[in-house]
Amino acid sequence: MDRNRKQRQLLALPYVLWSIAFTVIPLLVIIRYAVTDKDGHFSVSNLLAFSTPVNAKAFLISLEIALICTVICVLLAYPLVMVVRRLRISRMTFMLFFLIMPMWMNFILRMLALQMILSNNGILNMIVTGLGFQPLALANTKAAVIIGVVYDYLPFMMLPIFNTISDIGEDVLEAASDLGASPLSVFFRVILPMSLPGLKSGITIVFVPSMTSFVIADILGGGKIQLIGNIIEQEFTRSTNWNLGSGLSAALMLFMLVGMSFTIKDDILPSHPVKDEEGEKKEAPGGEGISRRAVL
Amino acid sequence: MENIIELKNVTKRFEDDGSAAVKDFNLSVKRGEFVTFLGPSGCGKTTTLRMIAGFDTPTSGSILLDGRDITALPPNKRPINTVFQRYALFPHLNIYDNIAFGLKLKKIKEDEIRKKVTEVLEIVDLAGFEKRSTSTLSGGQQQRVAIARAIVNEPEVLLLDEPLGALDLKLRQVMQRELMRIKKEVNITFIYVTHDQGEALTMSDRIVVMNKGIIQQTGDPVSIYDEPQNAFVADFIGESNIIDGIMVRDRLVKIQGVDVPCVDTGFAENEAVDVVIRPEDLDIVEEGAGFIDGLVTEVIYEGAYYDIRVMAGDYEWHIQSNMSATPGKKAGLAILPDNIQIMHKPRSSDEEIIEKD
Ligand SMILES: Nc1ncnc2c1ncn2[C@@H]1O[C@H](COP(=O)(O)OP(=O)(O)OP(=O)(O)O)[C@@H](O)[C@H]1O
Ligand SMILES: [Mg+2]
């Protein structure tokens, strides 16, 4: 048994090396840069730079966009997943169509295509004016960035939700409707609560990167939408102030860690709060048939 | 007693041109009755039950509840509840909330719900289990939660689809008695599905024997067992010797070339028939003392009786007797005329159906 465990630990070695090389070490480097100034002396000013007006504003816009995008993704993912389930599409087909096929097209290309579709005389406005409406001014707006982020991250919201929902047995849903639940109640009382683990991972997967997706903001926001990701990127590329960029990065990471710890804590605590203590203490009464009949 | 459920010419085809899973099904269930659908796998038991529950809609025919046509009513609008074979409990809810599910949807007051759940938990012998999660329960306990979750709603009819199928033999027998007790206590109409004939004979007021989507025979357990109406029922319910015979005249049948007295009348002279004889009705006697002789091929001691096979001509007879025999020796078979069942041959070989009168 012991040898077995050793073997398994050995198998994990490549993964451990990989994550040390590409996650742990870079992280340490970032932290080192974050807590020092240009001359290599210890300093927290890079971390505190998070609260300067420009950075704070970028952070708030990022937060706003990430929140809106996450909510839109959730609202779109559920109906789509329900349709996918109804169509009895297999997990493989689902992954192929929603995750793998979009990746065959380069991300930048997809974003540039979207930029052209949304541009003032793009396809979208051709359709809109063709239908007799006023043209939309989406180009280089927050809305365009939101559309881009949703377009890019929706599959990552759908996949974990799809996974939990496709695990729900048809008989469980039938049981719910058999007990009197309308299709809407079946969704809110069974499907939604049973898919919460998937929803949580979907939110984590979508929220974090959509806060920092500076490329989408660059292309679809036309440089007018400054996300915290854009500022960090500029510190590294243009101002070459690696210390400040790392400091902002580390502060952002800290923020997300705190945010995530709430969802994780949720998983550890019992998900069914005890209603009251009465039932716990009560002794099981012995065989007694009169009151039983009264109720049924 | 009035009819609570009526099925009228119900037919179900899953594909437009496919064969019928349930064919021209007619049945009336009386209020408070315990009716069992019994038949081999794939004979349409579940399909029939699902149509009563509302999960499937009949291709043609109608379903009445209390005289009201409910054929098109969705399951959540029917005062009918189901106990599923694989329990189908809600894994995200504890036992209390599982059982309270239906009551909460009916917007019943919280303290009323609490009272009902507590009482039904007593009925199914799970008092004090309110806060347990479903995954911590044994199969038998989960099954009892599934039953409690259904009966707490006081449905007009309770449907049970092989509810004991996943349990081991011992627990199954305990749960059979348990179910019969619960049935008495709550006095709800039960429609029960099983392919286990012993279970059907033990529990039911009335048994509906099905094969290939068609009702073969309907009757109380004793009449189903003692007077099977065709070879299929005889074969399916208990073990039987089923052998070709010719009805020489009233009260005389030719089996394997030997004329044997029986009590059946009303067949055409020299009509080809199925002769059904239960293994426990045959006796092992001295060679030449019975209606036929054969070679004893196998004797197995079963505790309560000997299970004996005797080869006579090209048919191997199956006998259950408290008299033993010696393998390799010749022996005779004896039968009382009363215990011979004569049946019409099915009209066509693929439709083992017989008219009920
Ligand atoms: N959803 C479906 N689509 C197509 N055919 C079906 C469907 N459900 C059942 N059938 C067919 O209908 C017939 C009857 O099935 P049913 O499930 O009612 O049998 P059953 O008597 O309950 O059998 P078992 O004892 O194995 O549960 C079978 O031939 C089955 O293949
Ligand atoms: Mg079935």
PDB file of C-alpha atoms and ligand atoms in Angstrom, chain B residues 14 21 40-47 162 195, ligand 1:
ATOM      1  CA  PHE B  14     -43.545   5.453 -29.194  1.00  0.00           C
ATOM      2  CA  ALA B  21     -45.948  -0.772 -26.201  1.00  0.00           C
ATOM      3  CA  PRO B  40     -42.150  -9.893 -18.077  1.00  0.00           C
ATOM      4  CA  SER B  41     -39.672  -7.140 -18.869  1.00  0.00           C
ATOM      5  CA  GLY B  42     -40.792  -4.884 -21.687  1.00  0.00           C
ATOM      6  CA  CYS B  43     -44.450  -5.848 -21.523  1.00  0.00           C
ATOM      7  CA  GLY B  44     -45.597  -2.255 -21.015  1.00  0.00           C
ATOM      8  CA  LYS B  45     -46.100  -2.039 -17.252  1.00  0.00           C
ATOM      9  CA  THR B  46     -44.070   1.131 -16.779  1.00  0.00           C
ATOM     10  CA  THR B  47     -45.552   2.710 -19.887  1.00  0.00           C
ATOM     11  CA  GLU B 162     -41.133  -1.848  -8.919  1.00  0.00           C
ATOM     12  CA  HIS B 195     -42.318  -8.623 -12.565  1.00  0.00           C
TER      13      HIS B 195
HETATM   14  N1  LIG C   1     -39.388   6.330 -24.353  1.00  0.00           N
HETATM   15  C1  LIG C   1     -39.504   5.218 -25.114  1.00  0.00           C
HETATM   16  N2  LIG C   1     -39.218   5.257 -26.442  1.00  0.00           N
HETATM   17  C2  LIG C   1     -39.326   4.167 -27.202  1.00  0.00           C
HETATM   18  N3  LIG C   1     -39.727   2.975 -26.761  1.00  0.00           N
HETATM   19  C3  LIG C   1     -40.037   2.844 -25.463  1.00  0.00           C
HETATM   20  C4  LIG C   1     -39.926   3.966 -24.567  1.00  0.00           C
HETATM   21  N4  LIG C   1     -40.286   3.551 -23.331  1.00  0.00           N
HETATM   22  C5  LIG C   1     -40.598   2.248 -23.450  1.00  0.00           C
HETATM   23  N5  LIG C   1     -40.455   1.811 -24.719  1.00  0.00           N
HETATM   24  C6  LIG C   1     -40.737   0.454 -25.211  1.00  0.00           C
HETATM   25  O1  LIG C   1     -42.029   0.084 -24.806  1.00  0.00           O
HETATM   26  C7  LIG C   1     -42.055  -1.258 -24.384  1.00  0.00           C
HETATM   27  C8  LIG C   1     -42.621  -1.358 -23.000  1.00  0.00           C
HETATM   28  O2  LIG C   1     -41.715  -0.754 -22.109  1.00  0.00           O
HETATM   29  P1  LIG C   1     -42.001  -0.635 -20.549  1.00  0.00           P
HETATM   30  O3  LIG C   1     -40.910   0.200 -19.980  1.00  0.00           O
HETATM   31  O4  LIG C   1     -43.376  -0.175 -20.344  1.00  0.00           O
HETATM   32  O5  LIG C   1     -41.835  -2.123 -20.065  1.00  0.00           O
HETATM   33  P2  LIG C   1     -41.949  -2.726 -18.584  1.00  0.00           P
HETATM   34  O6  LIG C   1     -43.068  -3.654 -18.594  1.00  0.00           O
HETATM   35  O7  LIG C   1     -42.004  -1.633 -17.591  1.00  0.00           O
HETATM   36  O8  LIG C   1     -40.588  -3.526 -18.469  1.00  0.00           O
HETATM   37  P3  LIG C   1     -39.572  -3.677 -17.227  1.00  0.00           P
HETATM   38  O9  LIG C   1     -40.120  -4.764 -16.359  1.00  0.00           O
HETATM   39  O10 LIG C   1     -38.305  -4.076 -17.879  1.00  0.00           O
HETATM   40  O11 LIG C   1     -39.491  -2.355 -16.547  1.00  0.00           O
HETATM   41  C9  LIG C   1     -40.645  -1.791 -24.521  1.00  0.00           C
HETATM   42  O12 LIG C   1     -40.556  -2.520 -25.705  1.00  0.00           O
HETATM   43  C10 LIG C   1     -39.799  -0.558 -24.578  1.00  0.00           C
HETATM   44  O13 LIG C   1     -38.672  -0.770 -25.365  1.00  0.00           O
END
